[in-house]
Tab-separated table of C-alpha atoms and ligand atoms in Angstrom:
chain	number	residue	atom	x	y	z
A	1	UNK	CA	31.176	-9.438	4.456
A	2	UNK	CA	29.070	-10.918	1.696
A	3	UNK	CA	25.678	-9.821	2.117
A	4	UNK	CA	22.858	-13.015	1.430
A	5	UNK	CA	20.843	-11.934	-1.262
A	6	UNK	CA	16.785	-11.418	-0.434
A	7	UNK	CA	13.736	-11.752	-2.213
A	8	UNK	CA	10.010	-12.068	-2.283
A	9	UNK	CA	9.299	-15.950	-2.140
A	10	UNK	CA	5.278	-15.816	-1.947
A	11	UNK	CA	2.845	-13.117	-1.979
A	12	UNK	CA	-0.898	-13.413	-0.819
A	13	UNK	CA	-3.563	-10.806	-0.687
A	14	UNK	CA	-7.357	-10.417	0.795
A	15	UNK	CA	-10.273	-7.614	0.348
A	16	UNK	CA	-13.767	-7.873	1.620
A	17	UNK	CA	-16.585	-9.307	-0.267
A	18	UNK	CA	-18.404	-5.947	0.069
A	19	UNK	CA	-18.305	-3.819	-3.125
A	20	UNK	CA	-18.827	0.087	-2.914
A	21	UNK	CA	-19.883	1.492	-6.611
A	22	UNK	CA	-19.455	4.702	-8.095
A	23	UNK	CA	-23.623	4.836	-8.390
A	24	UNK	CA	-23.590	3.977	-4.231
A	25	UNK	CA	-21.754	7.081	-3.909
A	26	UNK	CA	-23.829	9.493	-5.761
A	27	UNK	CA	-26.551	8.625	-3.260
A	28	UNK	CA	-24.512	9.385	-0.457
A	29	UNK	CA	-22.331	12.833	-1.557
A	30	UNK	CA	-22.808	15.229	-4.155
A	31	UNK	CA	-20.436	13.306	-6.911
A	32	UNK	CA	-20.935	11.457	-9.715
A	33	UNK	CA	-19.689	8.397	-11.551
A	34	UNK	CA	-18.336	10.524	-14.684
A	35	UNK	CA	-16.185	12.587	-12.316
A	36	UNK	CA	-14.879	10.148	-10.189
A	37	UNK	CA	-13.908	7.761	-13.011
A	38	UNK	CA	-12.227	10.646	-15.170
A	39	UNK	CA	-10.429	12.505	-11.937
A	40	UNK	CA	-9.471	9.173	-9.988
A	41	UNK	CA	-9.989	6.085	-12.210
A	42	UNK	CA	-11.781	4.595	-9.475
A	43	UNK	CA	-14.808	2.618	-10.066
A	44	UNK	CA	-15.394	0.942	-7.029
A	45	UNK	CA	-13.947	-0.182	-4.168
A	46	UNK	CA	-13.941	-2.669	-1.083
A	47	UNK	CA	-15.418	-2.342	2.913
A	48	UNK	CA	-14.898	-4.714	5.755
A	49	UNK	CA	-17.937	-5.519	7.796
A	50	UNK	CA	-18.250	-3.984	11.299
A	51	UNK	CA	-16.827	-7.210	12.737
A	52	UNK	CA	-13.618	-6.689	10.864
A	53	UNK	CA	-11.060	-5.211	11.488
A	54	UNK	CA	-6.948	-4.848	10.142
A	55	UNK	CA	-5.665	-8.098	11.301
A	56	UNK	CA	-8.695	-10.188	10.080
A	57	UNK	CA	-7.445	-8.978	6.669
A	58	UNK	CA	-3.667	-9.301	7.192
A	59	UNK	CA	-4.234	-12.688	8.377
A	60	UNK	CA	-5.939	-13.966	5.496
A	61	UNK	CA	-3.195	-12.390	2.995
A	62	UNK	CA	-0.557	-14.231	5.469
A	63	UNK	CA	-1.772	-17.369	5.018
A	64	UNK	CA	-1.991	-17.157	0.974
A	65	UNK	CA	1.260	-15.598	1.077
A	66	UNK	CA	2.580	-18.426	3.359
A	67	UNK	CA	1.332	-20.835	1.223
A	68	UNK	CA	3.232	-19.861	-2.112
A	69	UNK	CA	6.443	-19.538	-0.489
A	70	UNK	CA	5.884	-23.059	0.916
A	71	UNK	CA	6.830	-22.185	4.659
A	72	UNK	CA	4.744	-22.429	7.378
A	73	UNK	CA	4.092	-19.643	10.128
A	74	UNK	CA	6.318	-21.192	12.648
A	75	UNK	CA	9.118	-20.689	10.450
A	76	UNK	CA	8.813	-16.753	10.523
A	77	UNK	CA	11.047	-14.627	12.459
A	78	UNK	CA	9.786	-11.380	12.402
A	79	UNK	CA	6.351	-9.859	11.178
A	80	UNK	CA	5.878	-6.309	10.241
A	81	UNK	CA	2.718	-4.811	9.526
A	82	UNK	CA	2.469	-2.075	8.137
A	83	UNK	CA	-0.967	0.085	8.425
A	84	UNK	CA	-2.727	3.367	9.782
A	85	UNK	CA	-5.614	1.474	10.982
A	86	UNK	CA	-3.936	-1.010	13.477
A	87	UNK	CA	-6.981	-3.166	15.390
A	88	UNK	CA	-6.106	-0.406	18.220
A	89	UNK	CA	-3.508	1.477	19.520
A	90	UNK	CA	-1.531	-1.487	21.279
A	91	UNK	CA	-1.053	-4.396	21.240
A	92	UNK	CA	0.161	-3.873	17.937
A	93	UNK	CA	-1.537	-5.481	14.931
A	94	UNK	CA	1.474	-7.626	13.956
A	95	UNK	CA	1.104	-8.960	17.256
A	96	UNK	CA	-2.285	-9.941	16.712
A	97	UNK	CA	-1.376	-11.561	13.832
A	98	UNK	CA	1.359	-13.268	15.403
A	99	UNK	CA	-1.358	-15.012	17.660
A	100	UNK	CA	-3.525	-15.960	14.983
A	101	UNK	CA	-0.934	-17.692	12.452
A	102	UNK	CA	0.595	-19.370	15.257
A	103	UNK	CA	3.915	-17.555	14.413
A	104	UNK	CA	5.249	-18.438	17.570
A	105	UNK	CA	9.087	-18.004	17.331
A	106	UNK	CA	8.654	-14.857	15.150
A	107	UNK	CA	9.309	-11.292	16.637
A	108	UNK	CA	6.260	-8.595	15.341
A	109	UNK	CA	5.952	-4.986	15.227
A	110	UNK	CA	3.816	-2.363	13.078
A	111	UNK	CA	5.192	0.261	11.121
A	112	UNK	CA	4.000	3.745	10.295
A	113	UNK	CA	4.671	5.201	7.072
A	114	UNK	CA	0.958	5.530	5.965
A	115	UNK	CA	1.011	4.280	2.286
A	116	UNK	CA	4.639	4.022	1.995
A	117	UNK	CA	4.469	1.374	4.734
A	118	UNK	CA	4.938	-1.577	2.560
A	119	UNK	CA	8.002	-0.522	1.123
A	120	UNK	CA	9.397	0.785	4.439
A	121	UNK	CA	8.413	-2.820	5.827
A	122	UNK	CA	10.073	-4.598	2.545
A	123	UNK	CA	13.204	-2.186	3.559
A	124	UNK	CA	13.500	-3.051	7.356
A	125	UNK	CA	12.788	-6.904	6.950
A	126	UNK	CA	15.114	-7.376	4.174
A	127	UNK	CA	17.432	-5.787	6.431
A	128	UNK	CA	17.360	-8.560	8.917
A	129	UNK	CA	17.623	-11.598	6.569
A	130	UNK	CA	20.438	-9.723	4.481
A	131	UNK	CA	22.746	-9.488	7.483
A	132	UNK	CA	22.198	-13.067	8.714
A	133	UNK	CA	20.170	-12.319	11.727
A	134	UNK	CA	16.935	-14.073	10.233
A	135	UNK	CA	15.801	-15.987	7.705
A	136	UNK	CA	12.079	-15.701	6.918
A	137	UNK	CA	10.396	-11.879	7.464
A	138	UNK	CA	6.328	-11.804	6.568
A	139	UNK	CA	5.579	-7.967	5.769
A	140	UNK	CA	2.224	-7.040	5.362
A	141	UNK	CA	0.406	-3.441	4.533
A	142	UNK	CA	-3.196	-4.285	5.704
A	143	UNK	CA	-5.682	-1.365	5.949
A	144	UNK	CA	-9.323	-0.602	7.222
A	145	UNK	CA	-9.571	2.882	5.847
A	146	UNK	CA	-13.264	2.686	5.685
A	147	UNK	CA	-13.381	3.202	9.544
A	148	UNK	CA	-11.570	6.312	9.352
A	149	UNK	CA	-13.641	7.660	6.423
A	150	UNK	CA	-16.133	10.301	6.749
A	151	UNK	CA	-18.850	9.461	4.274
A	152	UNK	CA	-20.070	12.743	4.349
A	153	UNK	CA	-16.925	14.495	2.761
A	154	UNK	CA	-16.711	13.819	-0.690
A	155	UNK	CA	-13.133	15.007	-1.242
A	156	UNK	CA	-11.819	11.794	0.448
A	157	UNK	CA	-14.473	9.170	0.827
A	158	UNK	CA	-14.559	8.461	-3.069
A	159	UNK	CA	-11.256	7.356	-2.686
A	160	UNK	CA	-10.672	4.901	-0.329
A	161	UNK	CA	-10.767	1.356	0.583
A	162	UNK	CA	-9.889	-1.722	2.616
A	163	UNK	CA	-7.762	-4.931	1.911
A	164	UNK	CA	-4.711	-6.334	2.554
A	165	UNK	CA	-1.451	-7.531	0.820
A	166	UNK	CA	1.549	-9.891	2.293
A	167	UNK	CA	4.873	-11.011	1.060
A	168	UNK	CA	7.361	-13.768	2.504
A	169	UNK	CA	10.746	-12.552	2.520
A	170	UNK	CA	13.485	-15.084	2.352
A	171	UNK	CA	16.883	-15.869	0.976
A	172	UNK	CA	17.418	-16.052	-2.736
A	173	UNK	CA	20.192	-16.778	-5.075
A	174	UNK	CA	22.546	-14.682	-6.301
A	175	UNK	CA	21.790	-11.983	-8.656
A	176	UNK	CA	18.005	-12.165	-7.980
A	177	UNK	CA	16.064	-10.158	-4.979
A	178	UNK	CA	15.956	-6.483	-3.709
A	179	UNK	CA	18.711	-4.495	-5.749
A	180	UNK	CA	18.292	-0.931	-3.860
A	181	UNK	CA	15.556	1.026	-1.867
A	182	UNK	CA	14.986	4.662	-1.639
A	183	UNK	CA	13.087	5.962	1.015
A	184	UNK	CA	12.024	9.403	2.470
A	185	UNK	CA	10.081	11.728	4.488
A	186	UNK	CA	9.215	15.702	4.775
A	187	UNK	CA	7.776	16.092	7.860
A	188	UNK	CA	6.759	19.564	6.572
A	189	UNK	CA	4.111	18.052	4.728
A	190	UNK	CA	2.714	16.303	7.488
A	191	UNK	CA	-0.811	18.363	7.985
A	192	UNK	CA	-1.545	17.800	4.475
A	193	UNK	CA	-2.869	14.103	5.209
A	194	UNK	CA	-3.642	13.016	8.593
A	195	UNK	CA	-6.283	11.883	11.353
A	196	UNK	CA	-5.683	14.739	13.845
A	197	UNK	CA	-7.473	12.769	16.932
A	198	UNK	CA	-7.288	9.779	18.859
A	199	UNK	CA	-3.455	9.763	19.882
A	200	UNK	CA	-1.842	11.866	22.740
A	201	UNK	CA	-1.921	15.430	21.142
A	202	UNK	CA	-5.344	15.386	20.916
A	203	UNK	CA	-6.815	12.292	22.775
A	204	UNK	CA	-10.892	11.232	22.284
A	205	UNK	CA	-13.151	13.448	23.591
A	206	UNK	CA	-16.766	14.151	22.999
A	207	UNK	CA	-15.879	17.275	21.278
A	208	UNK	CA	-13.328	15.403	18.608
A	209	UNK	CA	-16.154	13.081	17.816
A	210	UNK	CA	-18.609	15.675	16.792
A	211	UNK	CA	-16.022	17.981	15.130
A	212	UNK	CA	-15.219	14.683	12.898
A	213	UNK	CA	-11.828	14.840	14.206
A	214	UNK	CA	-11.028	11.114	13.615
A	215	UNK	CA	-11.462	11.058	10.360
A	216	UNK	CA	-8.790	11.382	7.307
A	217	UNK	CA	-8.096	15.195	6.342
A	218	UNK	CA	-6.578	15.395	3.334
A	219	UNK	CA	-5.562	18.470	1.117
A	220	UNK	CA	-6.032	16.864	-1.879
A	221	UNK	CA	-4.442	18.797	-4.795
A	222	UNK	CA	-1.353	19.394	-2.380
A	223	UNK	CA	-0.964	15.760	-1.968
A	224	UNK	CA	-1.536	15.441	-5.610
A	225	UNK	CA	1.189	17.836	-6.984
A	226	UNK	CA	3.733	16.176	-4.006
A	227	UNK	CA	2.978	12.924	-5.313
A	228	UNK	CA	3.249	13.381	-9.156
A	229	UNK	CA	6.935	14.651	-8.513
A	230	UNK	CA	8.023	12.059	-5.891
A	231	UNK	CA	6.795	9.005	-7.715
A	232	UNK	CA	8.854	9.612	-10.590
A	233	UNK	CA	12.076	11.052	-8.939
A	234	UNK	CA	12.231	8.110	-6.082
A	235	UNK	CA	11.880	5.693	-8.794
A	236	UNK	CA	14.380	6.961	-10.794
A	237	UNK	CA	16.715	7.324	-7.800
A	238	UNK	CA	15.955	3.506	-7.054
A	239	UNK	CA	16.892	2.295	-10.077
A	240	UNK	CA	20.227	4.788	-10.244
A	241	UNK	CA	21.542	2.773	-6.741
A	242	UNK	CA	20.731	-0.337	-8.587
A	243	UNK	CA	22.724	0.337	-11.499
A	244	UNK	CA	19.892	0.084	-13.648
A	245	UNK	CA	17.887	2.320	-16.407
A	246	UNK	CA	14.374	2.811	-17.206
A	247	UNK	CA	14.330	0.653	-19.995
A	248	UNK	CA	15.254	-2.022	-17.958
A	249	UNK	CA	11.679	-2.311	-15.902
A	250	UNK	CA	9.601	-5.124	-17.282
A	251	UNK	CA	6.686	-4.205	-14.451
A	252	UNK	CA	5.979	-0.751	-12.489
A	253	UNK	CA	3.703	-1.591	-9.186
A	254	UNK	CA	2.934	1.719	-8.201
A	255	UNK	CA	0.703	2.887	-5.237
A	256	UNK	CA	-2.670	2.746	-6.493
A	257	UNK	CA	-3.920	6.514	-5.581
A	258	UNK	CA	-5.296	8.048	-8.773
A	259	UNK	CA	-4.563	6.865	-12.262
A	260	UNK	CA	-3.678	10.596	-13.261
A	261	UNK	CA	-0.444	9.824	-10.799
A	262	UNK	CA	0.078	6.913	-11.872
A	263	UNK	CA	0.344	7.909	-15.818
A	264	UNK	CA	2.126	11.064	-15.122
A	265	UNK	CA	4.730	8.353	-13.492
A	266	UNK	CA	4.651	6.201	-16.467
A	267	UNK	CA	5.384	9.346	-18.730
A	268	UNK	CA	8.654	10.386	-16.528
A	269	UNK	CA	9.918	6.725	-16.404
A	270	UNK	CA	9.234	6.531	-20.569
A	271	UNK	CA	7.098	3.370	-19.920
A	272	UNK	CA	3.749	2.271	-21.704
A	273	UNK	CA	0.615	1.166	-19.342
A	274	UNK	CA	1.759	-2.188	-20.250
A	275	UNK	CA	4.224	-2.118	-18.252
A	276	UNK	CA	2.334	-1.038	-15.101
A	277	UNK	CA	-0.113	-2.915	-12.689
A	278	UNK	CA	-3.037	-1.344	-12.041
A	279	UNK	CA	-5.923	-2.477	-10.295
A	280	UNK	CA	-7.159	0.950	-8.469
A	281	UNK	CA	-10.889	0.992	-10.927
A	282	UNK	CA	-11.439	-2.144	-8.553
A	283	UNK	CA	-10.206	-1.371	-5.037
A	284	UNK	CA	-9.425	2.628	-4.632
A	285	UNK	CA	-6.690	3.672	-2.479
A	286	UNK	CA	-5.789	1.003	0.303
A	287	UNK	CA	-3.125	3.041	1.353
A	288	UNK	CA	-0.097	0.460	2.704
A	289	UNK	CA	-2.311	-2.386	1.162
A	290	UNK	CA	-2.310	-1.242	-2.433
A	291	UNK	CA	1.334	-1.914	-3.510
A	292	UNK	CA	1.038	-5.388	-2.427
A	293	UNK	CA	-2.337	-6.573	-3.326
A	294	UNK	CA	-1.395	-5.114	-7.102
A	295	UNK	CA	1.568	-7.144	-6.692
A	296	UNK	CA	-0.103	-9.910	-5.487
A	297	UNK	CA	-2.622	-9.805	-8.566
A	298	UNK	CA	0.529	-9.151	-10.966
A	299	UNK	CA	1.479	-12.727	-9.611
A	300	UNK	CA	-1.895	-14.266	-9.980
A	301	UNK	CA	-2.304	-12.795	-13.745
A	302	UNK	CA	1.246	-14.395	-14.650
A	303	UNK	CA	2.349	-10.549	-14.955
A	304	UNK	CA	5.971	-11.554	-13.374
A	305	UNK	CA	8.213	-13.948	-14.815
A	306	UNK	CA	11.751	-15.148	-13.338
A	307	UNK	CA	14.528	-12.509	-14.154
A	308	UNK	CA	12.056	-9.625	-14.548
A	309	UNK	CA	12.832	-6.196	-13.256
A	310	UNK	CA	10.346	-4.906	-10.863
A	311	UNK	CA	10.002	-1.431	-9.772
A	312	UNK	CA	7.689	-0.915	-6.545
A	313	UNK	CA	7.051	2.887	-5.764
A	314	UNK	CA	4.654	4.689	-3.310
A	315	UNK	CA	4.024	7.882	-1.383
A	316	UNK	CA	1.986	8.868	1.359
A	317	UNK	CA	1.282	10.617	4.623
A	318	UNK	CA	4.024	11.738	7.037
A	319	UNK	CA	4.869	12.619	3.782
A	320	UNK	CA	6.964	9.757	2.947
A	321	UNK	CA	7.834	7.972	0.042
A	322	UNK	CA	9.548	4.784	-1.178
A	323	UNK	CA	10.536	3.107	-4.061
A	324	UNK	CA	12.696	-0.479	-4.445
A	325	UNK	CA	14.107	-2.308	-7.606
A	326	UNK	CA	14.250	-6.042	-7.525
A	327	UNK	CA	14.641	-8.949	-9.621
A	328	UNK	CA	11.937	-11.732	-9.378
B	401	UT7	O1	-2.359	7.792	-0.826
B	401	UT7	C1	-2.398	8.937	-0.800
B	401	UT7	C2	-3.497	9.833	-0.385
B	401	UT7	N1	-4.112	10.905	-1.234
B	401	UT7	C3	-3.737	11.109	-2.376
B	401	UT7	O2	-3.121	10.501	-3.268
B	401	UT7	C4	-4.886	12.009	-3.245
B	401	UT7	C5	-4.272	13.029	-4.146
B	401	UT7	N2	-5.269	14.031	-4.480
B	401	UT7	C6	-5.937	13.409	-5.497
B	401	UT7	O3	-6.162	12.309	-6.018
B	401	UT7	C7	-6.916	14.578	-6.196
B	401	UT7	O4	-6.598	15.323	-5.919
B	401	UT7	C8	-8.430	14.333	-5.872
B	401	UT7	C9	-8.654	13.090	-6.624
B	401	UT7	C10	-8.348	14.113	-4.329
B	401	UT7	C11	-9.391	15.784	-6.271
B	401	UT7	O5	-8.824	15.729	-7.682
B	401	UT7	P1	-8.654	17.367	-8.274
B	401	UT7	O6	-8.557	17.299	-9.842
B	401	UT7	O7	-7.372	17.907	-7.277
B	401	UT7	O8	-9.607	18.010	-7.760
B	401	UT7	P2	-9.821	19.792	-7.051
B	401	UT7	O9	-9.529	19.053	-5.686
B	401	UT7	O10	-8.826	20.782	-7.892
B	401	UT7	O11	-11.519	19.636	-7.377
B	401	UT7	C12	-11.763	20.412	-8.398
B	401	UT7	C13	-13.150	20.284	-7.928
B	401	UT7	C14	-13.789	21.520	-7.402
B	401	UT7	O12	-14.902	22.166	-7.503
B	401	UT7	P3	-14.568	23.599	-7.797
B	401	UT7	O13	-14.136	24.239	-6.423
B	401	UT7	O14	-13.655	23.557	-9.042
B	401	UT7	O15	-16.089	23.761	-8.093
B	401	UT7	C15	-14.109	20.387	-5.986
B	401	UT7	O16	-14.919	20.779	-5.310
B	401	UT7	O17	-13.945	19.354	-8.575
B	401	UT7	C16	-14.661	19.170	-6.863
B	401	UT7	N3	-14.742	17.833	-6.628
B	401	UT7	C17	-16.059	17.226	-6.682
B	401	UT7	N4	-16.847	17.259	-7.467
B	401	UT7	C18	-17.375	15.993	-7.812
B	401	UT7	C19	-14.351	17.439	-5.443
B	401	UT7	N5	-14.184	15.987	-4.913
B	401	UT7	C20	-16.102	15.688	-5.906
B	401	UT7	C21	-16.271	14.778	-5.908
B	401	UT7	N6	-17.146	14.923	-6.925
B	401	UT7	N7	-16.152	13.451	-5.255
């Protein structure tokens, strides 16, 4: 059986208007602009309003992606939303987006793989198309991390931002589209990056609220070491599966967590910064939304041409990682 080639036929992004600068953070916790810029590369990030939830951001990004793809919401067969900040435990954010878009025939579900969620979503969605089950799949990474960030914790509050990125997957001609996926997980590292309360292990209680257990906990330097190791190896493994070399890469679109992590990946992949999409200075780490927002901006800026070899790579809570090679 020959498989249908699948690619990205439309991209979109949405970031909320409110900008939170390093200078403002200086007023909130004991930190400074110089430390944040040199240790992370982040200058500002976007924050949702009290009324906005993940589905609102996802909807805006999806409308843009559908427009670029030139298809209507009614044509979608499946919606996958990767998020760690769903509107609520259930119904899924994907179902809420389905209703907002009017994507009446689309199946819909959320996917939980933290910052790797978008790559996991691409792998899942593209398989439905390559096997012939579906034609068009919407994959969204959408996060309102500000709602689970403790703005008295300088270890985390300087890093995270809100936003959403979306792509439409569909059939493409032979030779183009996804060439490989490399997904992985190491549950032993789960305690390094988590929101301890609000699930069935530790439901919401007055104690969990006062203990700030509904906010992100992160062992930063442990996650950093893991990230430096896994970004390069996941990208290399995806290239090997695709039968391509590091020198074939035209553009790397990495998870935007820390400029030092990105720089070490570039070194390992023997790439110059001109071959890498970097926008974390403007948005910080948007978890599952980071890669699709960076991709949508690369397309907007004309940095992606037909036939280019792109490598998308990310890592995150779980611990999880994911990489994909695609020909645009
Ligand atoms: O999407 C995946 C999620 N997470 C990540 O990718 C995060 C990965 N980790 C990182 O990016 C880095 O580990 C951080 C940016 C979180 C921290 O940078 P670091 O270079 O690993 O710093 P550190 O935690 O080793 O701390 C170094 C020093 C400490 O002071 P002492 O003990 O040396 O006196 C910290 O207390 O920097 C201090 N520090 C700060 N200083 C000013 C930690 N946070 C801050 C801050 N401002 N915001």
